[in-house]
Short mmCIF file of C-alpha atoms and ligand atoms in Angstrom, two decimals:
data_model
loop_
_atom_site.label_atom_id
_atom_site.label_comp_id
_atom_site.label_asym_id
_atom_site.label_seq_id
_atom_site.Cartn_x
_atom_site.Cartn_y
_atom_site.Cartn_z
CA MET A 1 9.14 -3.06 -27.02
CA PHE A 2 9.36 -6.81 -27.03
CA GLY A 3 13.26 -6.66 -26.62
CA LEU A 4 15.04 -10.06 -27.40
CA GLY A 5 18.58 -8.90 -26.99
CA ALA A 6 20.86 -5.90 -27.79
CA LYS A 7 22.98 -5.86 -30.91
CA SER A 8 23.74 -3.89 -34.20
CA ILE A 9 20.30 -4.06 -35.94
CA ILE A 10 18.41 -2.78 -38.99
CA GLY A 11 14.93 -1.52 -39.10
CA LEU A 12 12.34 -3.75 -41.12
CA ASP A 13 9.16 -2.34 -41.69
CA ILE A 14 6.77 -4.94 -43.09
CA GLY A 15 3.82 -2.63 -44.28
CA SER A 16 0.81 -3.77 -45.97
CA SER A 17 1.96 -2.32 -49.18
CA SER A 18 5.66 -2.62 -49.11
CA VAL A 19 8.70 -3.93 -46.91
CA LYS A 20 10.91 -1.30 -46.01
CA LEU A 21 14.34 -1.52 -44.63
CA VAL A 22 16.55 1.06 -43.16
CA GLU A 23 19.93 0.53 -42.03
CA ALA A 24 21.53 3.28 -39.59
CA GLU A 25 24.23 3.90 -37.10
CA LYS A 26 24.89 6.03 -34.11
CA ARG A 27 27.96 8.24 -34.35
CA ARG A 28 29.19 10.87 -32.32
CA SER A 29 27.04 13.57 -34.05
CA GLY A 30 24.02 11.72 -33.95
CA TRP A 31 22.16 8.78 -36.26
CA VAL A 32 23.09 8.84 -39.78
CA ILE A 33 21.12 6.59 -42.28
CA ARG A 34 23.13 4.34 -44.41
CA SER A 35 20.38 2.81 -46.67
CA PHE A 36 16.93 2.67 -47.54
CA SER A 37 15.10 0.07 -49.72
CA SER A 38 11.87 -0.93 -50.47
CA VAL A 39 10.16 -3.86 -52.07
CA THR A 40 6.48 -3.76 -53.12
CA LEU A 41 4.13 -6.68 -51.84
CA PRO A 42 1.26 -8.11 -54.11
CA GLU A 43 -2.24 -6.90 -53.06
CA ASP A 44 -3.89 -8.46 -50.02
CA THR A 45 -0.70 -10.14 -48.81
CA ILE A 46 -1.47 -8.31 -45.18
CA VAL A 47 -4.82 -7.73 -44.15
CA ASP A 48 -5.48 -5.70 -40.72
CA GLY A 49 -1.95 -6.26 -39.73
CA GLU A 50 -2.13 -9.94 -40.28
CA ILE A 51 0.19 -11.89 -42.63
CA VAL A 52 -2.09 -13.95 -44.95
CA ASN A 53 0.24 -14.52 -47.98
CA HIS A 54 3.49 -15.80 -45.71
CA ALA A 55 5.28 -16.74 -49.14
CA ALA A 56 4.83 -13.21 -50.45
CA VAL A 57 6.38 -11.67 -47.14
CA VAL A 58 9.39 -13.96 -47.21
CA GLU A 59 10.17 -13.31 -50.88
CA ALA A 60 9.89 -9.71 -50.24
CA ILE A 61 12.14 -9.65 -47.00
CA LYS A 62 14.60 -11.62 -48.75
CA ASN A 63 14.54 -9.33 -51.84
CA VAL A 64 14.86 -6.03 -49.77
CA TYR A 65 17.63 -7.31 -47.69
CA LYS A 66 19.67 -8.13 -50.65
CA GLU A 67 18.97 -4.94 -52.36
CA SER A 68 19.81 -2.86 -48.98
CA ASN A 69 23.43 -4.57 -48.98
CA ALA A 70 22.82 -4.34 -45.13
CA LYS A 71 25.59 -5.73 -42.82
CA SER A 72 23.61 -6.98 -39.76
CA LYS A 73 21.20 -9.73 -39.59
CA TYR A 74 19.50 -8.66 -36.77
CA VAL A 75 16.58 -6.50 -37.29
CA CYS A 76 13.72 -4.71 -35.09
CA THR A 77 10.42 -4.95 -36.91
CA SER A 78 6.98 -3.89 -35.86
CA VAL A 79 3.33 -4.89 -35.50
CA SER A 80 0.32 -2.66 -35.98
CA GLY A 81 -3.51 -3.03 -35.95
CA SER A 82 -6.44 -3.96 -33.93
CA SER A 83 -4.44 -7.02 -32.48
CA VAL A 84 -1.97 -4.78 -30.56
CA ILE A 85 -2.95 -2.78 -27.33
CA ILE A 86 -1.30 0.14 -26.26
CA LYS A 87 -2.68 1.95 -23.00
CA HIS A 88 -1.58 3.56 -19.95
CA ILE A 89 -2.21 2.00 -16.72
CA SER A 90 -1.73 3.42 -13.02
CA LEU A 91 -0.31 1.31 -10.50
CA PRO A 92 0.40 1.92 -6.59
CA LYS A 93 4.13 2.44 -6.73
CA THR A 94 6.02 -0.84 -6.62
CA ALA A 95 9.32 -1.98 -6.25
CA PRO A 96 11.27 -2.88 -9.19
CA SER A 97 11.60 -6.63 -8.30
CA GLU A 98 7.90 -6.80 -8.13
CA LEU A 99 6.94 -4.67 -10.95
CA GLU A 100 6.60 -7.32 -13.64
CA ASP A 101 4.14 -9.61 -11.62
CA GLN A 102 2.19 -6.36 -10.54
CA VAL A 103 1.85 -4.81 -14.24
CA TYR A 104 0.95 -8.72 -15.53
CA TRP A 105 -1.73 -8.88 -12.63
CA GLU A 106 -3.17 -5.43 -13.41
CA ALA A 107 -3.26 -5.75 -17.17
CA GLU A 108 -5.56 -8.55 -17.01
CA GLN A 109 -8.37 -6.06 -16.38
CA TYR A 110 -7.68 -4.10 -19.40
CA ILE A 111 -6.84 -6.85 -21.93
CA PRO A 112 -9.75 -8.80 -23.63
CA PHE A 113 -7.66 -11.41 -24.56
CA ASP A 114 -6.72 -14.85 -22.42
CA MET A 115 -3.42 -13.61 -20.97
CA SER A 116 -1.97 -17.13 -21.76
CA GLU A 117 -2.48 -16.11 -25.57
CA ILE A 118 -0.64 -12.72 -25.30
CA SER A 119 2.97 -11.24 -24.75
CA LEU A 120 3.36 -8.41 -22.86
CA ASP A 121 5.53 -5.60 -22.40
CA PHE A 122 5.66 -2.27 -20.36
CA GLU A 123 7.40 0.91 -19.57
CA VAL A 124 7.70 3.07 -16.79
CA VAL A 125 6.66 6.42 -17.84
CA GLN A 126 6.38 8.21 -14.34
CA GLU A 127 7.81 6.72 -11.31
CA ASP A 128 5.87 9.17 -9.15
CA ALA A 129 2.80 10.47 -10.89
CA GLY A 130 1.14 11.48 -7.68
CA ASP A 131 -1.12 9.74 -5.08
CA GLY A 132 1.41 7.08 -4.58
CA LYS A 133 0.86 6.05 -8.07
CA MET A 134 2.99 5.23 -10.81
CA ASP A 135 2.11 5.83 -14.58
CA ILE A 136 2.97 2.79 -17.02
CA LEU A 137 2.77 2.38 -20.86
CA LEU A 138 1.70 -1.05 -21.20
CA VAL A 139 2.07 -2.56 -24.61
CA ALA A 140 0.23 -6.27 -25.70
CA ALA A 141 -0.22 -8.24 -28.63
CA LYS A 142 -1.69 -11.73 -29.52
CA LYS A 143 1.30 -14.45 -29.77
CA ASP A 144 0.04 -16.05 -32.68
CA PHE A 145 -0.29 -12.48 -34.30
CA ILE A 146 3.43 -11.79 -33.28
CA GLU A 147 4.68 -15.43 -34.21
CA LYS A 148 3.51 -15.07 -37.91
CA ARG A 149 6.01 -11.79 -38.08
CA LEU A 150 8.55 -13.72 -36.38
CA ALA A 151 8.29 -16.74 -38.49
CA ALA A 152 8.42 -14.55 -42.00
CA VAL A 153 11.72 -12.84 -40.81
CA ARG A 154 13.21 -16.45 -39.49
CA GLU A 155 12.57 -17.99 -42.93
CA SER A 156 14.12 -15.07 -44.43
CA GLU A 157 17.29 -15.93 -42.46
CA LEU A 158 17.28 -12.79 -40.29
CA THR A 159 17.05 -12.68 -36.47
CA THR A 160 14.59 -10.50 -34.90
CA GLU A 161 16.05 -9.03 -31.86
CA ILE A 162 13.25 -6.44 -30.94
CA LEU A 163 9.61 -6.52 -31.96
CA ASP A 164 7.98 -2.84 -31.98
CA ILE A 165 4.62 -1.24 -32.69
CA ASP A 166 4.48 1.31 -35.62
CA THR A 167 3.00 4.07 -33.70
CA LEU A 168 5.90 3.62 -31.11
CA ALA A 169 8.60 3.93 -33.86
CA LEU A 170 6.88 6.71 -35.34
CA ALA A 171 7.54 8.74 -32.21
CA ASN A 172 10.97 7.32 -31.94
CA THR A 173 11.86 9.08 -35.40
CA PHE A 174 9.94 12.35 -34.26
CA TRP A 175 11.69 12.68 -30.90
CA GLU A 176 15.21 11.97 -32.82
CA ASN A 177 14.16 15.07 -35.31
CA TYR A 178 12.36 17.42 -33.20
CA ASP A 179 12.80 19.65 -30.19
CA VAL A 180 9.38 19.76 -28.67
CA ASN A 181 7.81 22.21 -26.15
CA GLN A 182 7.17 20.96 -22.71
CA ASP A 183 3.64 22.36 -22.20
CA SER A 184 1.93 20.82 -25.44
CA ALA A 185 1.61 17.86 -27.38
CA SER A 186 2.23 16.95 -30.90
CA VAL A 187 -0.14 14.80 -32.97
CA LEU A 188 1.79 12.28 -35.28
CA VAL A 189 -0.16 10.86 -38.26
CA ASP A 190 1.12 7.76 -40.52
CA VAL A 191 -1.25 7.38 -43.38
CA GLY A 192 -0.27 3.68 -44.81
CA ALA A 193 -1.72 1.89 -47.44
CA SER A 194 -4.23 0.10 -45.05
CA LEU A 195 -3.95 1.55 -41.35
CA MET A 196 -3.58 5.14 -40.36
CA LYS A 197 -1.57 5.12 -37.14
CA ILE A 198 -2.32 8.19 -34.83
CA ASN A 199 -0.06 8.93 -31.82
CA ILE A 200 -0.49 12.06 -29.73
CA VAL A 201 2.79 12.44 -27.80
CA ASN A 202 4.55 15.15 -25.42
CA GLN A 203 8.08 15.40 -25.31
CA ASN A 204 8.93 12.37 -24.21
CA THR A 205 5.89 9.76 -24.04
CA THR A 206 3.08 8.96 -25.91
CA ILE A 207 0.08 10.04 -24.62
CA PHE A 208 -3.06 8.55 -26.77
CA THR A 209 -2.78 6.23 -29.83
CA ARG A 210 -5.36 5.14 -32.11
CA ASP A 211 -5.07 2.93 -35.48
CA VAL A 212 -8.11 3.35 -37.82
CA ALA A 213 -8.26 0.85 -40.82
CA ILE A 214 -8.38 3.62 -43.72
CA GLY A 215 -5.45 4.36 -46.03
CA GLY A 216 -4.29 4.57 -49.71
CA LYS A 217 -5.69 1.32 -50.42
CA ASN A 218 -9.07 2.30 -50.19
CA LEU A 219 -8.62 5.06 -53.03
CA THR A 220 -6.98 2.60 -55.28
CA GLN A 221 -10.00 0.37 -54.96
CA GLU A 222 -12.43 2.84 -55.56
CA ILE A 223 -10.37 3.89 -58.79
CA GLN A 224 -10.54 0.12 -59.65
CA ASN A 225 -14.25 -0.25 -59.00
CA LYS A 226 -15.03 3.22 -60.76
CA LEU A 227 -13.15 2.58 -64.03
CA GLY A 228 -13.17 -1.36 -64.13
CA ILE A 229 -9.77 -1.83 -64.19
CA SER A 230 -7.04 -4.02 -62.20
CA PHE A 231 -5.93 -2.86 -58.73
CA GLN A 232 -2.47 -2.68 -60.12
CA GLU A 233 -3.62 -0.38 -62.87
CA ALA A 234 -5.60 1.71 -60.40
CA GLU A 235 -2.41 2.23 -58.38
CA VAL A 236 -0.31 3.59 -61.32
CA LEU A 237 -2.89 5.59 -62.60
CA LYS A 238 -3.47 7.04 -58.68
CA ILE A 239 0.41 7.81 -58.26
CA ASP A 240 0.83 9.40 -61.34
CA ALA A 241 -2.40 11.73 -60.59
CA CYS A 242 -1.43 12.32 -57.17
CA THR A 243 2.41 13.19 -58.04
CA THR A 244 1.98 15.28 -61.14
CA GLY A 245 -1.30 16.81 -59.60
CA GLN A 246 -3.26 16.35 -62.55
CA ILE A 247 -6.33 14.26 -61.48
CA PRO A 248 -8.56 12.88 -64.10
CA GLU A 249 -12.05 14.49 -63.70
CA GLU A 250 -13.61 11.03 -63.16
CA ILE A 251 -11.57 10.40 -60.01
CA ALA A 252 -11.35 14.04 -58.46
CA PRO A 253 -14.53 13.06 -56.11
CA LEU A 254 -12.90 9.89 -55.09
CA VAL A 255 -9.91 11.83 -53.88
CA THR A 256 -11.56 14.41 -52.39
CA ALA A 257 -13.76 11.72 -50.42
CA ILE A 258 -10.91 10.03 -49.24
CA SER A 259 -9.14 13.16 -47.90
CA GLU A 260 -12.28 13.95 -45.96
CA ASN A 261 -12.79 10.66 -44.47
CA ILE A 262 -8.81 10.39 -43.32
CA ALA A 263 -9.30 14.02 -42.01
CA LEU A 264 -12.78 13.27 -40.23
CA GLU A 265 -11.03 10.51 -38.69
CA ILE A 266 -8.22 12.57 -37.61
CA ARG A 267 -10.60 15.06 -36.01
CA ARG A 268 -12.61 12.23 -34.22
CA SER A 269 -9.17 10.75 -32.65
CA LEU A 270 -8.55 14.35 -31.54
CA ASP A 271 -12.25 14.53 -29.95
CA PHE A 272 -11.21 11.09 -28.13
CA TYR A 273 -8.38 12.61 -27.00
CA ALA A 274 -10.01 15.64 -25.67
CA ALA A 275 -12.03 13.49 -23.45
CA THR A 276 -9.07 11.89 -21.86
CA PRO A 277 -8.25 13.20 -18.32
CA THR A 278 -4.78 14.25 -18.88
CA GLN A 279 -4.76 16.32 -21.79
CA GLN A 280 -2.31 18.93 -22.87
CA PRO A 281 -2.86 21.42 -25.43
CA LEU A 282 -2.21 20.29 -28.87
CA ASN A 283 0.44 22.48 -31.14
CA SER A 284 1.16 20.78 -34.52
CA VAL A 285 -0.09 17.75 -36.72
CA TYR A 286 3.06 16.02 -38.20
CA LEU A 287 2.14 13.75 -41.05
CA CYS A 288 3.57 10.84 -42.80
CA GLY A 289 3.03 7.47 -44.58
CA GLY A 290 2.53 7.14 -48.36
CA ALA A 291 -1.10 8.13 -48.42
CA SER A 292 -0.26 11.39 -46.44
CA ARG A 293 0.98 12.60 -49.99
CA ILE A 294 -2.78 12.56 -51.38
CA PRO A 295 -3.06 16.20 -52.76
CA ASN A 296 -5.16 18.65 -50.65
CA LEU A 297 -4.98 16.48 -47.48
CA ALA A 298 -2.92 18.66 -45.68
CA ASN A 299 -5.10 21.81 -46.44
CA MET A 300 -8.41 20.12 -45.62
CA LEU A 301 -6.96 18.70 -42.39
CA GLY A 302 -5.45 22.32 -41.43
CA GLU A 303 -8.96 24.19 -42.30
CA MET A 304 -10.89 21.30 -40.29
CA LEU A 305 -8.79 21.37 -37.41
CA GLY A 306 -7.37 24.83 -37.11
CA LEU A 307 -4.05 23.24 -36.40
CA GLN A 308 -0.73 23.85 -37.89
CA ILE A 309 -0.14 20.99 -40.44
CA GLU A 310 3.48 19.84 -41.33
CA TYR A 311 4.88 16.70 -43.01
CA LEU A 312 7.01 14.86 -40.33
CA ASN A 313 10.85 15.24 -41.68
CA PRO A 314 12.86 12.32 -40.68
CA PHE A 315 16.10 13.93 -42.01
CA ALA A 316 15.36 17.23 -39.81
CA LYS A 317 18.47 15.93 -37.56
CA VAL A 318 19.29 12.30 -38.78
CA THR A 319 21.72 12.55 -41.66
CA CYS A 320 22.20 10.75 -44.73
CA SER A 321 25.55 8.77 -46.00
CA GLY A 322 26.08 7.21 -49.06
CA ARG A 323 25.64 8.74 -53.11
CA GLU A 324 22.03 7.45 -53.43
CA PHE A 325 20.81 10.07 -51.04
CA ASN A 326 20.66 12.85 -53.18
CA GLU A 327 17.75 15.54 -52.95
CA GLU A 328 15.17 13.73 -55.20
CA PHE A 329 15.82 10.54 -53.54
CA ILE A 330 15.62 11.92 -50.05
CA ALA A 331 12.25 13.87 -51.03
CA ALA A 332 10.89 10.53 -52.35
CA ILE A 333 11.39 8.39 -49.27
CA SER A 334 10.96 11.31 -46.61
CA SER A 335 7.29 10.06 -45.82
CA SER A 336 7.86 6.05 -46.09
CA ALA A 337 11.22 6.15 -44.24
CA VAL A 338 9.66 7.31 -41.05
CA VAL A 339 8.61 4.21 -39.60
CA PRO A 340 11.74 2.10 -40.95
CA LEU A 341 13.94 4.52 -39.42
CA GLY A 342 12.34 4.80 -36.19
CA LEU A 343 12.65 0.77 -35.82
CA ALA A 344 16.41 1.21 -36.93
CA MET A 345 17.16 3.48 -34.07
CA ARG A 346 16.20 1.19 -31.49
CA GLY A 347 19.64 -0.34 -31.94
CA VAL A 348 22.92 0.28 -30.48
CA GLU A 349 26.18 0.56 -32.44
N1 LIG B 401 2.52 10.32 -54.06
C1 LIG B 401 1.70 9.75 -53.42
N2 LIG B 401 0.19 10.21 -53.54
C2 LIG B 401 -0.82 9.46 -52.82
N3 LIG B 401 -0.54 8.21 -52.42
C3 LIG B 401 0.78 7.87 -52.33
C4 LIG B 401 1.68 8.51 -52.77
N4 LIG B 401 2.75 7.58 -52.95
C5 LIG B 401 2.37 6.39 -52.18
N5 LIG B 401 1.00 6.60 -51.82
C6 LIG B 401 0.06 5.63 -51.35
O1 LIG B 401 0.63 5.18 -50.01
C7 LIG B 401 0.34 3.86 -49.87
C8 LIG B 401 1.49 3.23 -49.08
O2 LIG B 401 2.26 4.03 -48.06
P1 LIG B 401 3.43 3.20 -47.02
O3 LIG B 401 4.17 2.71 -47.51
O4 LIG B 401 3.30 4.20 -45.70
O5 LIG B 401 1.86 2.04 -46.50
P2 LIG B 401 2.55 0.66 -45.71
O6 LIG B 401 3.36 0.82 -44.58
O7 LIG B 401 2.75 -0.47 -47.03
O8 LIG B 401 0.74 0.22 -45.06
P3 LIG B 401 0.61 0.32 -43.78
O9 LIG B 401 1.28 1.11 -42.88
O10 LIG B 401 -0.68 0.64 -43.75
O11 LIG B 401 0.40 -1.21 -43.50
C9 LIG B 401 -0.10 3.17 -50.89
O12 LIG B 401 -1.55 3.04 -50.88
C10 LIG B 401 0.22 3.93 -51.98
O13 LIG B 401 -0.81 4.00 -52.94
MG1 LIG B 402 3.32 1.39 -42.68
#
């Protein structure tokens, strides 16, 4: 959203548990992913979307970049969490030359921070939304919060060309891969390590977003506390249990409880959505993010919501180029590639 130029760029997703990089190019036949790399971050490097261990992030970005063999030094990266505001606002129809001032003026009412402390961007969703109004999607984030991301990228000797929002990158990957019905909306859910990002979209715009502070890290911490082991040991045990489906008896109730909590938060978001004035009926829920793979989450969600639940496939239309993209690798990365791919596809090549 916060565009700083337009060059060949790579997608750099600085998540709270790992930094992920995607290099993609647009060919005549469509988008092709050339590389995907990921480097794990130490525990508590990023808390509520905010970088608290700067050196660890810089090291991870340098390592992931090296591993990727990417050519471009220009990146599109993203922010998420409670310091980011995404909101639809309705404005009286305004000439393009005056729009920026008008949006800025109007935004002051909606933004709970001092305007001098925030970066603001917007997109015209509908030029004619009826009654002489236009529909604008407003995106704002605190400057100091953004600056920490930009500084980490800069110190890694890369240049941020575009600063995006996780939820919007999620939608970008969805639209590139799915043909959607005009009369209904889809629920996109990215369950990360610390934050669950929800974006309800129709065929071309974000209608409703919500970030909830819940994710895979909560389950790891509960296993850690219950078994009296380190975070790292608990993480290994958890991934092993979740991928093999052989869940030790002592942690099974913890797995069920986190799935229930995630499902309840999704349901709560759909209740908020149902209370908004311009609602379209919902078709499916599309899940992604590492923690969306917690066993039984999809089933539980399906039962609770009565909607069809699918895993968002970032490779439904986007193709892969390179030997490492065998079936096993594609299956392993598909839930974590969604956001960095959405970022990479902001570039033009
Ligand atoms: N197969 C699996 N089953 C269960 N959980 C998994 C699995 N694979 C990864 N995870 C969990 O997913 C989380 C990482 O997901 P992801 O990479 O989407 O998060 P992130 O982008 O780093 O975090 P965030 O978006 O919240 O900042 C970790 O908590 C990890 O333990
Ligand atoms: Mg993430």
